[in-house]
Amino acid sequence: MARFPLPEVVTVPRHVVVRHMEGLAEAELVERLNSPMPAEVVESLPEGPSEESRRGQRFTYVLDALGVDGRRARGFVRGADTYGTTAAIAVESACRLVAEPIKAGVLAPTQAFDSLAFLDRLARRGIRWSIEEPPAG
């Protein structure tokens, strides 16, 4: 794992009081993303992944939290097909904005929508989530 500037580092502190937050990703991925890619390689890439590649994609987000009282929690979000999941999130967001008007302004997603209800709604796309207390370490 290596530090990586994930968007959650910007959005989460908008709705959760945090003292410290950092994003991490697999070190190999961070290295690849931090290496310049020649223009001819970029131009030769397809518009997106193939349907077969999308079917094989899997992702897991692991989120660790430490409360000011010393309690710990670990959350997991798991799914497949990041492109399809992103589309489902956009559609669900648009439907909620129409059905449940929210306050105006720039909001982090969890300021606009109930997080648990939103994640539960994504279950039909195969998104699974859980929160557990990690073992004392």
Backbone as numpy.savetxt, mean C-alpha at the origin, in Angstrom:
# Nx Ny Nz CAx CAy CAz Cx Cy Cz
16.12 -6.05 3.42 15.28 -4.88 3.42 16.17 -3.65 3.42
15.62 -2.58 2.80 16.34 -1.31 2.74 15.32 -0.18 2.83
15.75 0.95 3.35 14.85 2.10 3.40 14.44 2.50 1.98
13.18 2.91 1.85 12.65 3.28 0.54 11.56 4.32 0.75
11.55 5.41 -0.02 10.59 6.50 0.19 9.18 6.15 -0.31
8.46 5.34 0.44 7.10 4.95 0.07 6.13 6.10 0.35
5.04 6.21 -0.41 4.10 7.32 -0.22 3.44 7.31 1.16
3.36 6.17 1.81 2.73 6.11 3.12 3.47 6.97 4.14
4.77 7.19 3.95 5.54 8.02 4.86 4.99 9.45 4.86
4.40 9.86 3.75 3.80 11.19 3.65 2.33 11.16 4.08
1.58 10.13 3.69 0.14 10.14 3.94 -0.26 9.71 5.35
0.37 8.70 5.91 -0.05 8.20 7.22 0.04 9.27 8.31
1.15 10.03 8.39 1.20 11.04 9.45 0.14 12.14 9.34
-0.61 12.18 8.27 -1.70 13.15 8.15 -2.89 12.76 9.02
-3.00 11.48 9.39 -4.17 11.05 10.16 -3.84 10.22 11.39
-2.55 9.89 11.57 -2.11 9.14 12.75 -0.93 9.89 13.36
-0.99 10.12 14.67 0.13 10.78 15.32 1.28 9.79 15.41
2.37 10.12 14.76 3.54 9.24 14.75 4.78 10.03 15.15
5.68 9.35 15.82 6.97 9.96 16.17 8.00 9.61 15.12
7.90 8.40 14.57 8.87 7.94 13.58 8.17 7.01 12.61
8.44 7.17 11.34 7.88 6.30 10.33 8.87 6.19 9.18
9.06 4.99 8.69 9.91 4.82 7.52 9.36 3.71 6.64
9.68 3.79 5.38 9.27 2.77 4.43 10.46 1.86 4.13
10.16 0.59 3.96 11.18 -0.39 3.63 10.70 -1.22 2.45
11.63 -1.68 1.65 11.32 -2.58 0.54 12.48 -3.56 0.42
12.25 -4.62 -0.35 13.32 -5.59 -0.56 14.54 -4.87 -1.12
15.71 -5.16 -0.55 16.94 -4.46 -0.93 17.23 -4.57 -2.42
16.97 -5.75 -3.00 17.23 -5.94 -4.43 16.35 -5.01 -5.28
15.09 -4.87 -4.89 14.18 -3.97 -5.61 14.64 -2.52 -5.47
15.01 -2.11 -4.27 15.49 -0.74 -4.05 16.71 -0.46 -4.92
17.63 -1.41 -4.97 18.83 -1.23 -5.79 18.47 -1.07 -7.27
17.56 -1.92 -7.75 17.15 -1.82 -9.17 16.48 -0.49 -9.45
15.62 -0.02 -8.54 14.91 1.24 -8.76 15.82 2.46 -8.64
16.91 2.33 -7.91 17.85 3.44 -7.74 18.93 3.48 -8.81
18.95 2.51 -9.71 19.95 2.47 -10.78 19.37 3.09 -12.04
20.11 4.00 -12.66 19.61 4.61 -13.90 19.43 3.55 -14.99
18.37 3.72 -15.76 18.11 2.79 -16.85 18.33 3.52 -18.18
19.13 2.95 -19.06 19.38 3.61 -20.35 18.07 3.85 -21.11
18.01 4.96 -21.83 16.81 5.33 -22.57 16.38 4.25 -23.55
17.33 3.57 -24.19 16.95 2.53 -25.17 16.27 1.35 -24.48
16.62 1.09 -23.23 15.95 0.02 -22.49 14.53 0.45 -22.17
14.36 1.69 -21.71 13.03 2.20 -21.40 12.14 2.15 -22.62
12.66 2.58 -23.77 11.87 2.60 -25.01 11.49 1.20 -25.48
12.26 0.19 -25.09 11.97 -1.17 -25.54 10.99 -1.91 -24.63
10.65 -1.29 -23.50 9.75 -1.96 -22.55 8.31 -1.95 -23.04
7.53 -2.97 -22.70 6.11 -2.97 -23.07 5.34 -1.95 -22.22
4.12 -1.64 -22.63 3.29 -0.68 -21.89 3.02 -1.13 -20.47
2.94 -2.40 -20.26 2.66 -2.94 -18.93 2.93 -4.43 -18.93
2.70 -5.06 -17.79 2.95 -6.51 -17.73 1.91 -7.29 -18.51
2.29 -8.48 -18.93 1.35 -9.35 -19.65 0.29 -9.87 -18.69
-0.81 -10.35 -19.24 -1.87 -10.94 -18.41 -1.31 -12.10 -17.59
-0.45 -12.88 -18.19 0.15 -14.01 -17.48 0.99 -13.53 -16.30
1.77 -12.49 -16.52 2.61 -11.93 -15.46 1.73 -11.39 -14.33
0.67 -10.69 -14.69 -0.24 -10.15 -13.67 -0.86 -11.25 -12.84
-1.24 -12.35 -13.47 -1.84 -13.47 -12.72 -0.85 -14.05 -11.71
0.44 -13.94 -11.99 1.46 -14.49 -11.10 1.94 -13.54 -10.01
1.54 -12.28 -10.08 1.99 -11.31 -9.09 1.38 -11.58 -7.71
2.19 -11.42 -6.68 1.72 -11.50 -5.29 2.39 -10.38 -4.52
1.67 -9.81 -3.56 2.28 -8.78 -2.72 1.85 -8.97 -1.28
2.71 -8.51 -0.39 2.43 -8.49 1.05 2.99 -7.20 1.62
2.14 -6.46 2.31 2.59 -5.30 3.08 2.60 -5.73 4.54
3.68 -5.45 5.24 3.79 -5.73 6.67 3.99 -4.38 7.35
3.14 -4.08 8.33 3.19 -2.80 9.02 3.35 -3.06 10.51
4.41 -2.53 11.08 4.66 -2.68 12.51 4.39 -1.36 13.20
3.70 -1.44 14.34 3.40 -0.24 15.12 3.80 -0.46 16.57
4.34 0.59 17.17 4.70 0.58 18.57 4.02 1.78 19.21
3.12 1.52 20.15 2.39 2.60 20.81 3.23 3.26 21.89
2.82 4.46 22.30 3.55 5.17 23.35 3.50 4.40 24.66
2.50 3.51 24.80 2.39 2.69 26.01 3.19 1.39 25.90
3.93 1.20 24.80 4.75 0.02 24.63 4.07 -1.14 23.94
2.76 -1.03 23.68 2.06 -2.12 22.98 2.52 -2.15 21.53
2.56 -3.36 20.99 2.97 -3.55 19.60 1.82 -4.20 18.83
1.78 -3.89 17.55 0.83 -4.54 16.65 1.51 -4.70 15.30
1.09 -5.72 14.60 1.61 -5.96 13.25 0.42 -6.19 12.33
0.38 -5.44 11.25 -0.69 -5.59 10.28 -0.16 -6.17 8.99
-1.00 -6.93 8.31 -0.66 -7.53 7.03 -1.74 -7.21 6.02
-1.34 -6.90 4.82 -2.26 -6.79 3.68 -1.63 -7.62 2.58
-2.42 -8.58 2.06 -1.90 -9.49 1.03 -2.85 -9.53 -0.16
-2.27 -9.71 -1.32 -3.11 -9.82 -2.50 -2.31 -10.23 -3.72
-2.94 -10.12 -4.86 -2.34 -10.48 -6.13 -2.69 -9.43 -7.17
-1.97 -9.41 -8.26 -2.22 -8.52 -9.39 -2.28 -7.05 -8.95
-1.13 -6.45 -8.79 -1.07 -5.07 -8.33 -1.79 -4.11 -9.28
-1.77 -4.39 -10.57 -2.46 -3.51 -11.52 -3.98 -3.60 -11.33
-4.50 -4.80 -11.24 -5.93 -4.98 -11.02 -6.37 -4.45 -9.67
-5.53 -4.62 -8.66 -5.85 -4.11 -7.33 -5.91 -2.59 -7.34
-4.96 -1.95 -8.00 -4.96 -0.49 -8.09 -6.23 0.00 -8.77
-6.64 -0.67 -9.82 -7.88 -0.29 -10.51 -9.09 -0.46 -9.59
-9.14 -1.56 -8.85 -10.26 -1.80 -7.92 -10.29 -0.73 -6.83
-9.13 -0.33 -6.34 -9.06 0.72 -5.31 -9.59 2.04 -5.88
-9.20 2.37 -7.11 -9.67 3.61 -7.74 -11.19 3.60 -7.93
-11.73 2.47 -8.39 -13.18 2.36 -8.60 -13.91 2.45 -7.27
-13.45 1.74 -6.26 -14.09 1.78 -4.94 -14.04 3.19 -4.36
-12.92 3.87 -4.53 -12.80 5.25 -4.05 -13.80 6.16 -4.75
-13.91 6.06 -6.08 -14.85 6.89 -6.83 -16.28 6.62 -6.40
-16.63 5.35 -6.21 -18.00 5.01 -5.78 -18.29 5.60 -4.40
-17.34 5.53 -3.51 -17.54 6.08 -2.17 -17.64 7.60 -2.20
-16.86 8.25 -3.04 -16.93 9.71 -3.13 -18.29 10.18 -3.63
-18.90 9.40 -4.50 -20.24 9.74 -5.00 -21.29 9.46 -3.94
-21.19 8.31 -3.28 -22.21 7.88 -2.31 -22.08 8.57 -0.95
-20.87 8.91 -0.56 -20.62 9.47 0.77 -19.75 10.72 0.66
-20.35 11.85 0.33 -19.54 13.07 0.19 -18.69 13.30 1.44
-17.46 13.76 1.21 -16.52 13.99 2.31 -16.16 15.46 2.37
-15.44 15.83 3.45 -15.02 17.22 3.57 -14.04 17.57 2.45
-14.03 18.83 2.09 -13.17 19.29 1.00 -11.71 19.35 1.45
-10.83 19.33 0.48 -9.42 19.48 0.75 -8.62 18.24 0.42
-7.33 18.33 0.61 -6.42 17.22 0.35 -6.46 16.30 1.57
-6.81 15.04 1.34 -6.94 14.08 2.42 -6.14 12.82 2.14
-5.60 12.24 3.19 -5.03 10.89 3.06 -6.22 9.95 2.90
-6.03 8.79 2.26 -7.16 7.88 2.05 -7.95 7.56 3.32
-7.27 7.34 4.44 -8.02 6.99 5.65 -8.69 8.19 6.30
-8.40 9.38 5.85 -9.15 10.54 6.30 -10.47 10.62 5.53
-10.47 10.09 4.33 -11.66 10.15 3.48 -12.60 8.97 3.71
-12.05 7.81 4.00 -12.85 6.59 4.09 -12.52 5.80 5.35
-13.48 5.04 5.82 -13.24 4.12 6.92 -12.33 3.00 6.42
-11.15 2.88 7.02 -10.13 1.94 6.54 -10.60 0.50 6.53
-11.20 0.05 7.64 -11.57 -1.36 7.74 -12.68 -1.71 6.76
-13.67 -0.83 6.62 -14.74 -1.09 5.66 -14.19 -1.12 4.24
-13.24 -0.24 3.95 -12.64 -0.19 2.62 -11.88 -1.49 2.34
-11.05 -1.93 3.30 -10.32 -3.18 3.11 -11.25 -4.37 2.98
-12.31 -4.39 3.79 -13.27 -5.48 3.70 -13.92 -5.52 2.31
-14.19 -4.38 1.75 -14.81 -4.30 0.42 -13.87 -4.87 -0.65
-12.56 -4.72 -0.45 -11.59 -5.23 -1.43 -11.41 -6.74 -1.33
-12.02 -7.36 -0.34 -11.89 -8.82 -0.17 -12.37 -9.56 -1.42
-13.36 -9.02 -2.12 -13.82 -9.73 -3.32 -12.80 -9.71 -4.45
-11.78 -8.86 -4.31 -10.65 -8.86 -5.26 -9.52 -9.73 -4.74
-9.75 -10.43 -3.62 -8.73 -11.32 -3.09 -7.77 -10.65 -2.12
-8.06 -9.41 -1.72 -7.21 -8.72 -0.75 -7.58 -9.24 0.64
-6.56 -9.68 1.38 -6.76 -10.15 2.74 -5.96 -9.27 3.69
-6.51 -9.01 4.84 -5.79 -8.22 5.82 -6.00 -8.79 7.21
-5.03 -8.52 8.08 -5.16 -8.95 9.47 -4.28 -8.05 10.35
-4.63 -8.00 11.61 -3.83 -7.28 12.61 -3.62 -8.26 13.76
-2.38 -8.37 14.20 -2.08 -9.28 15.30 -1.07 -8.65 16.22
-0.98 -9.20 17.41 0.02 -8.77 18.36 1.25 -9.64 18.15
2.38 -9.05 17.74 3.56 -9.89 17.50 4.11 -10.44 18.82
4.83 -11.54 18.75 5.42 -12.09 19.97 6.40 -11.12 20.60
6.50 -11.14 21.90 7.44 -10.26 22.60 8.85 -10.55 22.11
9.60 -9.50 21.84 10.91 -9.72 21.27 11.92 -9.00 21.97
